[in-house]
Coordinates of C-alpha atoms in Angstrom, one line a residue:
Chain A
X1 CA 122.9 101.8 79.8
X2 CA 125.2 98.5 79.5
X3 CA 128.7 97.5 80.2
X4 CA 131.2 100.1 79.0
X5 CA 134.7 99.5 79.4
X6 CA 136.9 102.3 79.5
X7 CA 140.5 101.9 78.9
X8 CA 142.3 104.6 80.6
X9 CA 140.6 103.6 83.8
X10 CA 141.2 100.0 82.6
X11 CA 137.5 99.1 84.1
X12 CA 133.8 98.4 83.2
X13 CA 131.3 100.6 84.4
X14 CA 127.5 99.9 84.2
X15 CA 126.6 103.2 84.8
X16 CA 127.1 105.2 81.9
X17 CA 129.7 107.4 81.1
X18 CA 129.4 109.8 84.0
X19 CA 132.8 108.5 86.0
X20 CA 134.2 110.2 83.2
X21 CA 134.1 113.3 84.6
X22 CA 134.9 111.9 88.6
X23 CA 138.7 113.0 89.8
X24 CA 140.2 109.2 89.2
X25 CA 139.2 109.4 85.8
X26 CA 140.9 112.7 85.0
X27 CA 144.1 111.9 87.2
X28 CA 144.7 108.9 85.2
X29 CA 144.1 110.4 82.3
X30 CA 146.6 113.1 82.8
X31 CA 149.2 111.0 83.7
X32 CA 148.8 108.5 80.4
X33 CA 149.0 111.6 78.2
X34 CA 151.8 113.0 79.8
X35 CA 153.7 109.2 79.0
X36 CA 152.3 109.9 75.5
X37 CA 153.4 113.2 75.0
X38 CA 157.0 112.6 75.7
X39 CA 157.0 109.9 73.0
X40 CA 155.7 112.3 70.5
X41 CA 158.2 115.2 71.7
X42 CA 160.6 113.2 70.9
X43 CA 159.4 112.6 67.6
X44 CA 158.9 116.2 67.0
X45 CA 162.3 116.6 67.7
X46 CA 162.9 113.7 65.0
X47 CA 161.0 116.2 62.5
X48 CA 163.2 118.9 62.8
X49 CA 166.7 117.0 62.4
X50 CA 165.9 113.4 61.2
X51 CA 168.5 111.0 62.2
X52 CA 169.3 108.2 60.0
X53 CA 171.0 105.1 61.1
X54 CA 172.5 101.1 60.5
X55 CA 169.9 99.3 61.1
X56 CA 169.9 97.1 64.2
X57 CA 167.3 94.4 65.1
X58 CA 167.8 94.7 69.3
X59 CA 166.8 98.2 68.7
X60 CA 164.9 99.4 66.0
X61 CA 162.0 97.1 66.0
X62 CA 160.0 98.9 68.8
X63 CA 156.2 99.8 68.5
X64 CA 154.6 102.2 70.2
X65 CA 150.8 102.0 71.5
X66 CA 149.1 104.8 70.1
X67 CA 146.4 105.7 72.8
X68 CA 143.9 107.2 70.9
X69 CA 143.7 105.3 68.1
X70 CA 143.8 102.3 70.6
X71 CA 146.2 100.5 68.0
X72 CA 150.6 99.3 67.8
X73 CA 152.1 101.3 65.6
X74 CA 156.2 100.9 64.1
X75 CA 158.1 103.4 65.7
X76 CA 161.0 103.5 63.6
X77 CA 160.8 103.3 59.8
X78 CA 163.3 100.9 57.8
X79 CA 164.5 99.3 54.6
X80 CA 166.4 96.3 55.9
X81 CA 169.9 98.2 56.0
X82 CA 168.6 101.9 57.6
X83 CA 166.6 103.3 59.9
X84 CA 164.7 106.4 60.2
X85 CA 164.2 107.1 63.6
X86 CA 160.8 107.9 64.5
X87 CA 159.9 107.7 61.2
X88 CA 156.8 105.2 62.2
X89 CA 155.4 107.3 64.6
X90 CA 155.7 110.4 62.9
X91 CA 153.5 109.0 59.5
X92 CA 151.2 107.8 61.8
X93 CA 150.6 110.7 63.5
X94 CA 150.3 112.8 60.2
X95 CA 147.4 110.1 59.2
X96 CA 143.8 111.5 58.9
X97 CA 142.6 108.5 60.7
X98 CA 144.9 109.6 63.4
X99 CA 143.5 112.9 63.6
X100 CA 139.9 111.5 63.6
X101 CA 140.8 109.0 66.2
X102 CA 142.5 112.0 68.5
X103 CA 139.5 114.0 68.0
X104 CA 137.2 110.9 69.1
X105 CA 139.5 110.4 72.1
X106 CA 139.4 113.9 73.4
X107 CA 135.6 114.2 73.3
X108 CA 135.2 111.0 74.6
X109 CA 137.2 111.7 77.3
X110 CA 136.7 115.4 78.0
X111 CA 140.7 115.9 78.2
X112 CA 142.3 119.1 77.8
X113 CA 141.5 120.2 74.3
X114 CA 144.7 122.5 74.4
X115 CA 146.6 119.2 74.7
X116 CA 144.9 117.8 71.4
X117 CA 147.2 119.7 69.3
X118 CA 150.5 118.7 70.2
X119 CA 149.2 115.1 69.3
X120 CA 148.9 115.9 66.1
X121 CA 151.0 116.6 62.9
X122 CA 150.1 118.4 59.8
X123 CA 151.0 118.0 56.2
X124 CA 153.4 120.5 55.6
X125 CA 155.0 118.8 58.7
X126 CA 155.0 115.6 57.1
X127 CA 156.4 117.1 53.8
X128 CA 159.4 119.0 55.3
X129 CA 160.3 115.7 57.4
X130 CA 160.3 113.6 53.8
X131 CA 162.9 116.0 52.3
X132 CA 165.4 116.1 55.5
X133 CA 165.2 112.5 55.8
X134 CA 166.2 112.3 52.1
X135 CA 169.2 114.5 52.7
X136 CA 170.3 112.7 56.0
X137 CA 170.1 109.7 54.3
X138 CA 172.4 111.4 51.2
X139 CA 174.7 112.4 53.8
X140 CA 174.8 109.2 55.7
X141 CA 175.6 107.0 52.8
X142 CA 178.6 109.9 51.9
X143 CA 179.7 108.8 56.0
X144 CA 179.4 105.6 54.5
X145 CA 181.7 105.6 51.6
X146 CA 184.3 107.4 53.4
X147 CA 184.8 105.4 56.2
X148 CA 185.3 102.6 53.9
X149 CA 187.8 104.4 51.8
X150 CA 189.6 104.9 54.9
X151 CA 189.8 101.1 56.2
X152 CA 191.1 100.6 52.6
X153 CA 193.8 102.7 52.9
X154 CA 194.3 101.9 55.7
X155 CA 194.9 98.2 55.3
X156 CA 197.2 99.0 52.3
X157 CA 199.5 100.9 54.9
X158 CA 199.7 98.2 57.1
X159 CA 200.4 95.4 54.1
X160 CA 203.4 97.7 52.7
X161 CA 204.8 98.5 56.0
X162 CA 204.6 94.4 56.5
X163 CA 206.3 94.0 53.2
X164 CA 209.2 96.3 54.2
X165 CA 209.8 94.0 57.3
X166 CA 209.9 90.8 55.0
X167 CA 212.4 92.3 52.9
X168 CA 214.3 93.8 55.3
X169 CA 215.1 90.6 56.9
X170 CA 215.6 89.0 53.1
X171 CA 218.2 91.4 52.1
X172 CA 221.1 90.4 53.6
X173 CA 220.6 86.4 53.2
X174 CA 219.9 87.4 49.7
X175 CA 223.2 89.6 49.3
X176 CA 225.5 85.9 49.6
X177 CA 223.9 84.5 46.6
X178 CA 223.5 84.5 43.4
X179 CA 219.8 85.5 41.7
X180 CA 217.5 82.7 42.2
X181 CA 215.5 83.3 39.0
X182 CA 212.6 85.1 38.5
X183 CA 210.8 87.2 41.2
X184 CA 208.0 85.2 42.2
X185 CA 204.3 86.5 43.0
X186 CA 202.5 87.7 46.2
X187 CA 198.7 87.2 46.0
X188 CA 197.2 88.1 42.7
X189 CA 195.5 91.6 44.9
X190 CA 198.4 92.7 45.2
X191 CA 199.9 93.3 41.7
X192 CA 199.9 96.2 41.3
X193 CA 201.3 97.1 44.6
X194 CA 204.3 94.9 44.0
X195 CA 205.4 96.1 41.5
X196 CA 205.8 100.2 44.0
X197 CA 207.1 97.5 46.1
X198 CA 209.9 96.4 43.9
X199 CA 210.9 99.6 43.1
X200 CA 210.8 100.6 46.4
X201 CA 212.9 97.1 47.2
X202 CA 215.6 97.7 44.5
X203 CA 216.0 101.4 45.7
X204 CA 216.6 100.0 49.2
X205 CA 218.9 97.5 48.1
X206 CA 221.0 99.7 46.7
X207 CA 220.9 102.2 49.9
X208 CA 223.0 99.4 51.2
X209 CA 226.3 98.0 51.1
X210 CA 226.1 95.0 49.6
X211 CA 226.2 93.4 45.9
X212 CA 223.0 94.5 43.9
X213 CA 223.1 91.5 41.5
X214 CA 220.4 89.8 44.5
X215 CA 217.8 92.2 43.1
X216 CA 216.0 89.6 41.2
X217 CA 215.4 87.7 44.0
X218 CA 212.0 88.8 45.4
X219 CA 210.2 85.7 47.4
X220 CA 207.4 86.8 50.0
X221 CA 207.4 83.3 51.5
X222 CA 209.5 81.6 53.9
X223 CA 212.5 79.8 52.1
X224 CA 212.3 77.3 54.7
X225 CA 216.2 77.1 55.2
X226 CA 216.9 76.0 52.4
X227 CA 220.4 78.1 52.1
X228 CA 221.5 76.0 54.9
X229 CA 221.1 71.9 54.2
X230 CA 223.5 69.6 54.2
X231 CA 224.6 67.8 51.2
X232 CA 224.7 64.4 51.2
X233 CA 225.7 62.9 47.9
X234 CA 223.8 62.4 44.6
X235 CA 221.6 59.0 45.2
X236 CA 221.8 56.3 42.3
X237 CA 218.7 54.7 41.4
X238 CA 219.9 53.2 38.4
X239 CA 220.1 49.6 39.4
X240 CA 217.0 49.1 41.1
X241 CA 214.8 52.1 40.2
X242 CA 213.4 54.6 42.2
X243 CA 210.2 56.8 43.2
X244 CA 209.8 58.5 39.8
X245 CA 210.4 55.8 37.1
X246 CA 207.3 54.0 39.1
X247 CA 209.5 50.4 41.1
X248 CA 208.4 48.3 43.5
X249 CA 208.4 50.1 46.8
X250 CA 211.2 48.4 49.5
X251 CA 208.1 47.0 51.6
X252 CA 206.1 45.2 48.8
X253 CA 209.3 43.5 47.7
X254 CA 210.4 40.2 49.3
X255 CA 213.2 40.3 52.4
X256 CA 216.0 38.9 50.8
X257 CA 217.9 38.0 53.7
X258 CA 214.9 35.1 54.8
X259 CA 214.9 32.0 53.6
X260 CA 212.9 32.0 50.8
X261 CA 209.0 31.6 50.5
X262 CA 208.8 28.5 53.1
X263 CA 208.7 30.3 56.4
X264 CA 206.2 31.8 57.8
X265 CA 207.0 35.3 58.5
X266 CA 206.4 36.7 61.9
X267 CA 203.2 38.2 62.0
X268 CA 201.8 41.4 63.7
X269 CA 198.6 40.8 65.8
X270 CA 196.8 37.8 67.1
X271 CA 196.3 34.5 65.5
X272 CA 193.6 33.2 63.5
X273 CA 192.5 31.1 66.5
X274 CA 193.2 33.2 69.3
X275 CA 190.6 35.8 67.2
X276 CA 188.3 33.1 67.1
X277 CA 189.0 32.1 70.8
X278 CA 188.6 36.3 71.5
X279 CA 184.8 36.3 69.9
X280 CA 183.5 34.0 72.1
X281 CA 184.8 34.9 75.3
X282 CA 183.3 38.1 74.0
X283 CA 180.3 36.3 73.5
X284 CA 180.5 34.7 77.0
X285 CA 180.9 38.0 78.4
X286 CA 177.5 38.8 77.5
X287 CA 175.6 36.2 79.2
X288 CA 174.1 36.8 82.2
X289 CA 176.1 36.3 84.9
X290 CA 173.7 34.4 87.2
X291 CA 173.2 31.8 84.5
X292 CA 173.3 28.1 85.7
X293 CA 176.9 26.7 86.2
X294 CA 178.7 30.0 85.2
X295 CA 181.9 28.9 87.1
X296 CA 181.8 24.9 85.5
X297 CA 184.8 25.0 83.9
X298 CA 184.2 22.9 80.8
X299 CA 188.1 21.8 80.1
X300 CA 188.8 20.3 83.7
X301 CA 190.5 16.8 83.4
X302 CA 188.1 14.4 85.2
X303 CA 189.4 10.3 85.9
X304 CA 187.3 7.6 85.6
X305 CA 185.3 7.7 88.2
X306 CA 184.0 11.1 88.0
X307 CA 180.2 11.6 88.2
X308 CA 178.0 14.7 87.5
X309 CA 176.1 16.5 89.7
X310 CA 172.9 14.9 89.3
X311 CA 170.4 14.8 92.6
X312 CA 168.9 11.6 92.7
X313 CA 165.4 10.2 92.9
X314 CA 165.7 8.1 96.2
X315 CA 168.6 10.1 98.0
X316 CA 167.8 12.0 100.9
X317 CA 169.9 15.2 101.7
X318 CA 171.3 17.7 99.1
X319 CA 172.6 17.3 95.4
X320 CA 176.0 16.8 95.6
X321 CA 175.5 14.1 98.4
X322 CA 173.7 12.0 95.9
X323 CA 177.2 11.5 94.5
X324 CA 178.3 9.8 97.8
X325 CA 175.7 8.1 98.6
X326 CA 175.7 6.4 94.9
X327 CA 179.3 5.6 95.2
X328 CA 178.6 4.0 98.2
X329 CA 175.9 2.3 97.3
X330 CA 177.9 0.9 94.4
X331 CA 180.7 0.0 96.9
X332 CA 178.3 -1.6 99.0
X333 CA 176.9 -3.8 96.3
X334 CA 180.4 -5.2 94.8
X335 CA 182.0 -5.2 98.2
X336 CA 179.3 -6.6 100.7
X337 CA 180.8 -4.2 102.9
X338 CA 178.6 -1.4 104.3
X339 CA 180.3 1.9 104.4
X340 CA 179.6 4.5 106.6
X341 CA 176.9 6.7 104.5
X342 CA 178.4 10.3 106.3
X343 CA 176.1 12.9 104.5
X344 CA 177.7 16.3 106.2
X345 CA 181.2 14.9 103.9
X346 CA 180.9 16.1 100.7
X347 CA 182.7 14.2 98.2
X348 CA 185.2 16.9 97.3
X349 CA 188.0 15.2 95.7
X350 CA 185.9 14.9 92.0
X351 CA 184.0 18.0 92.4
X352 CA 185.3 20.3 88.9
X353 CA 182.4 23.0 89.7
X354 CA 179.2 21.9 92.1
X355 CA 176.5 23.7 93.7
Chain B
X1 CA 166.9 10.1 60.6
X2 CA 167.4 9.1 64.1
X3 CA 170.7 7.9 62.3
X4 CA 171.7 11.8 62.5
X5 CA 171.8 12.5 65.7
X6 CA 175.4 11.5 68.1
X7 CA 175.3 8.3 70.0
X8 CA 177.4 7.6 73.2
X9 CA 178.6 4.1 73.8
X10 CA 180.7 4.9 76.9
X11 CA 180.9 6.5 80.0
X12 CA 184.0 8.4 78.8
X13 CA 181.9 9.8 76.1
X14 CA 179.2 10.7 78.4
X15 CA 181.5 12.8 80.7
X16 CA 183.1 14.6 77.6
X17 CA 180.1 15.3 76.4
X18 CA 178.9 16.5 79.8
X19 CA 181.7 18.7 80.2
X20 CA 182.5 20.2 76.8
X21 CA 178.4 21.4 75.8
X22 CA 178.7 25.1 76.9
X23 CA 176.1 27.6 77.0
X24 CA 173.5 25.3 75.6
X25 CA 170.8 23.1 77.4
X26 CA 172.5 19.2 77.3
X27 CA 170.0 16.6 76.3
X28 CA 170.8 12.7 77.0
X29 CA 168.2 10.1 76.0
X30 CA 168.6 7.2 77.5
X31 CA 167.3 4.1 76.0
X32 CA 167.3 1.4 72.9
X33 CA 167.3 2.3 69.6
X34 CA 165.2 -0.6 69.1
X35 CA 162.2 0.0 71.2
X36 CA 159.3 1.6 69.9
X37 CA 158.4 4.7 72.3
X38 CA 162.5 5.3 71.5
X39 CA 161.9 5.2 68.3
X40 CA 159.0 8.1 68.1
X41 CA 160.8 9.9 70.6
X42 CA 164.5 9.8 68.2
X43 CA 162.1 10.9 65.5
X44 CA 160.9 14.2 67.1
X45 CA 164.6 14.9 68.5
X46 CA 166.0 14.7 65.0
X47 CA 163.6 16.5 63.5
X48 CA 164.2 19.6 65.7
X49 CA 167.7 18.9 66.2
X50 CA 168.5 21.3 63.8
X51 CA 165.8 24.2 64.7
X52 CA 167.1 24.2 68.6
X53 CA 170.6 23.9 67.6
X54 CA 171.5 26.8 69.0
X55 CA 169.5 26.3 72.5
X56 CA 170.7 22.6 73.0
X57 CA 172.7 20.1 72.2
X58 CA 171.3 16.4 71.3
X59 CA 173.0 13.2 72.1
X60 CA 171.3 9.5 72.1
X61 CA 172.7 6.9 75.3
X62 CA 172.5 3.1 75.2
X63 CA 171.4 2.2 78.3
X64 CA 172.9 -1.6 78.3
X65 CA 176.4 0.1 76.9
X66 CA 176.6 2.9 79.9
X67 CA 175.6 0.8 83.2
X68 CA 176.8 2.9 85.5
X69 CA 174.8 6.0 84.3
X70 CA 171.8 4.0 84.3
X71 CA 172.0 3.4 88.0
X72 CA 173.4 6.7 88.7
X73 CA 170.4 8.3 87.1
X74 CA 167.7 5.9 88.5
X75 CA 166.9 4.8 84.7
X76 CA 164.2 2.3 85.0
X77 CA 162.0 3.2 82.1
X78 CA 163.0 4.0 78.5
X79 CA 162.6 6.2 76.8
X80 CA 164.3 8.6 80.0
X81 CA 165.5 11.9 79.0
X82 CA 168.2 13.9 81.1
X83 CA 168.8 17.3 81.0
X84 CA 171.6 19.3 81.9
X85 CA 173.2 23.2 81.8
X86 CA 176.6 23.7 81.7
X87 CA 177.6 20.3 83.2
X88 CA 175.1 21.0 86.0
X89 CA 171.6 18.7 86.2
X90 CA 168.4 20.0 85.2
X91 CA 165.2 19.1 87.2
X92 CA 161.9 20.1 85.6
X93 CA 158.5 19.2 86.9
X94 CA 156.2 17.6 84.7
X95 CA 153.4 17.1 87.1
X96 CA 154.9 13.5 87.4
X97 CA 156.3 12.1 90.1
X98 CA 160.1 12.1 88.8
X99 CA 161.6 15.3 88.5
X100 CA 164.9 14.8 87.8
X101 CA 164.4 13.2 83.7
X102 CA 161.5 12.9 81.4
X103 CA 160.1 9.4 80.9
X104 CA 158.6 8.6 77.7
X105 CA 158.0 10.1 74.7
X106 CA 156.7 13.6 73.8
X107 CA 153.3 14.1 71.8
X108 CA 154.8 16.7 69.6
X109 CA 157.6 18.3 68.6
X110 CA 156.1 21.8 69.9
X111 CA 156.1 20.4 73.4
X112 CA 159.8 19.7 73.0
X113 CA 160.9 22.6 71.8
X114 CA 158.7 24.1 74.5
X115 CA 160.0 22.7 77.6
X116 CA 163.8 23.1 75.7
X117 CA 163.0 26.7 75.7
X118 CA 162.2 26.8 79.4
X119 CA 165.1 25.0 80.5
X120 CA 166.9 27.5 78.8
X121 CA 165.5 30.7 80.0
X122 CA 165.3 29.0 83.6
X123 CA 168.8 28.4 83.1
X124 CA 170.0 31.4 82.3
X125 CA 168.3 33.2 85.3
X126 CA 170.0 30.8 87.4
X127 CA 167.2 28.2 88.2
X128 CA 168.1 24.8 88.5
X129 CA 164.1 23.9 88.8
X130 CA 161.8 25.1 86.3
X131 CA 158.3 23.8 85.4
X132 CA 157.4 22.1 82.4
X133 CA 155.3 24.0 79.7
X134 CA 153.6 20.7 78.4
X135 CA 150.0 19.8 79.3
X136 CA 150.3 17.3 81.6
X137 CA 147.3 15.1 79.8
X138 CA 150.7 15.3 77.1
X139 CA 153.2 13.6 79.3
X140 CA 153.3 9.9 79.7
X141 CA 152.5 8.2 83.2
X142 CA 154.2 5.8 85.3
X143 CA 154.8 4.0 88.2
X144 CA 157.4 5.4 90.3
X145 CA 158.3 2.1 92.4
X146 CA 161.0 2.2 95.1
X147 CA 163.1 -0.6 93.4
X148 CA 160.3 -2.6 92.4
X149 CA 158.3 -2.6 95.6

């Protein structure tokens, strides 16, 4: 008959349909219903009292395999903001295409038709979920706007019982001196609520012992200690000019006390030259080390007679040998004296750097 | 325009010149600014004096005026050229007997600033030998006699 794969068995058969009815076959069957069923009891429940909730990504994006219909479907339904719970499953299941599906399914597979039902939802079902989901989701945005009333409140509690503190500690500072001018303002949200607080302020005040005339005196930030500075006399700038009428600042203007513009005042930092001398040691530094005569020192003093490191065309031995042996060849031909040619001395009195 | 380039008309010279090139490949030619092969090979130093100023340093010798670096360097033909890297000698192999200078003049000025570049490089790996990059149909032959035998 052909290759038939059947998906509760998850396996081909080439022999027709007839396994369908075999023990395996119906075992497996059972126990993939039974998984099914539960989903769709608990959607049933769902239909009865819909539950509405915030919507959360971790959770509420979950899709169910629908086993007769051999398709994903959404379990939950949502907007974004809420979520019906089971809402997916529960259209889906109402769907004709559902129903034909299940029907397809059950003959296909010669389950338990008494099963078939409880896979199914009618209508009316469908009709009566709509309108409770409608008033949970009336009643959950009610939740809603009450719980934010009651943060509000809430905070405005805690921001007067904080103002109470401030003043509380203001009141007898304030109570030694005179009014400081007009009250200033708190944040611009909380006009209104000042002024309850002034009243409530004044009405405080005057529940204690003390002069009321520091009423006036309403400042929610810190006064920085300003009731307490020294005094230190009244600064005049008329000779010379100050900040405010726009003078020479003290450092642009000349020292007075130096001689004049003829010496060189000290300076901060290195010299012109020792900057110069800095970028090429810099410059050095990147070289490779293993570059020919790294070590020559270029600023050694070297008399008269000094000779470089050159090896020779008719010398025998090493480089730095040729030097001897030219010397003494020299001495040899002014002097008519012959000089012991010792090549294991090297001439180390003129060396400034040699191999 | 060989008229650009230093001259050195003492051994004094010679040692400060020696001593004081840093970082750069030193390059003494040693002959008369008279003769002829001196002459063509002045011309192609000072034309590329400027282009390898940066690799070498250029400086022309009299070889009557400095006698003791003629001996010391074995100078029997002119044009000779002597190299050197911070103070230290330079021998490159031409494929010519002498190692230690270059005899004659070069056919182009690519050839010198060839072998200039390999005496650098050489030199700053830490060889003290390097072979020459010219074609050796390029560089002049000679005669290397053991004092005239």
């Amino acid at each position: 008959m052909g290759a038939f794969y059947c998906s509760v068995c998850k396996q081909t058969f080439f022999a027709g349909k007839s396994h369908i009815f075999g023990k395996k076959h119906q075992d497996k069957l059972k126990i993939v219903l039974t998984k099914f069923l539960d989903k769709v009891k608990e959607a049933r429940r769902m239909l009865k009292a819909p539950a509405v909730e915030k919507y959360d990504v971790t959770e509420h994006e979950l899709n169910l395999w629908c086993y007769c219909c051999g398709a994903e479907v959404q379990k939950h339904i949502t907007n974004g903001n809420l979520t019906v719970l089971c809402g997916g499953l529960l259209e889906h299941m109402a769907s004709p295409e559902h129903r034909k599906q299940t029907d397809r399914f059950w003959w296909e597979n010669k389950a338990d038709s008494k099963l078939k039902e409880k896979f199914l939802f009618s209508e009316e079902e469908m009709d009566r979920f709509k309108t409770e989901v409608a008033k949970a989701l009336e009643s959950y945005e009610e939740k809603e706007d009450e719980f934010i009333k009651q943060q509000a409140s809430y905070i405005r509690e805690v921001e007067q019982r904080r103002q109470e503190v401030m003043q509380s500690t203001l009141e007898p500072e304030s109570e030694s001196e005179s009014p400081q001018g007009p009250p200033q303002c708190g944040p611009p949200g909380h006009i209104e609520s000042s002024g309850n607080r002034d009243n409530y302020r004044r009405g405080g005040a005057g529940k204690r012992a003390g002069p009321s005339g520091a009423d006036e005196f309403e400042d929610s930030d810190w006064a920085g200690g300003g009731l307490d500075l020294t005094f230190i006399g009244y600064q005049d700038s008329s000779s010379g000019g100050n900040v405010h009428t726009g003078a020479t600042p003290p450092w642009l203007k000349q020292d007075p006390e130096e001689g004049g513009s003829g010496t060189q005042e000290p300076q901060a930092g290195p010299s012109h030259e020792e900057f110069l001398k800095h970028k090429e040691q810099e410059k050095l530094r990147k070289l490779p080390a293993s570059r020919v005569g790294a070590n020559f020192d270029h600023a050694s003093q070297t008399d008269a007679g000094w000779l470089p490191s050159f090896g020779r065309v008719w010398n025998s031995g090493r480089r730095w040998q040729s030097r001897h042996q030219f010397r003494a060849e020299e001495g040899q031909g002014t002097n008519h004296k012959r000089k012991k040619h010792e090549p294991w001395k090297g001439s180390k009195k003129h060396k400034p750097a040699d191999s | 325009m060989s008229l650009f380039l230093p001259k050195l008309s003492c051994k004094k010279e010679v040692d400060e010149v020696i001593k004081s090139v840093a970082e750069k490949v030193l390059v003494l030619r040693f002959g008369r600014d008279e003769d002829s092969v001196c002459m063509e090979l002045d011309e192609i130093l000072s034309k590329t004096f400027h282009d390898l100023s940066k690799m070498a340093g250029i400086y022309l010798v009299d070889v009557n005026k400095v006698p003791v670096y003629t001996h010391y360097f074995d100078i029997s033909y002119i044009p000779s050229t002597v190299f050197f890297f911070n103070g230290q000698h330079m021998k490159v192999d031409y494929g010519s007997p002498d190692h230690t200078k270059f005899v004659g003049s070069f056919k182009t000025k690519q050839d010198f600033i060839d072998l200039i570049e390999v005496i650098y490089r050489g030199a700053m790996r830490g060889k003290m030998i390097v072979r020459s990059p010219i074609d050796p149909r390029n560089v002049p032959k000679y005669d290397l006699l053991y004092q005239g035998i």
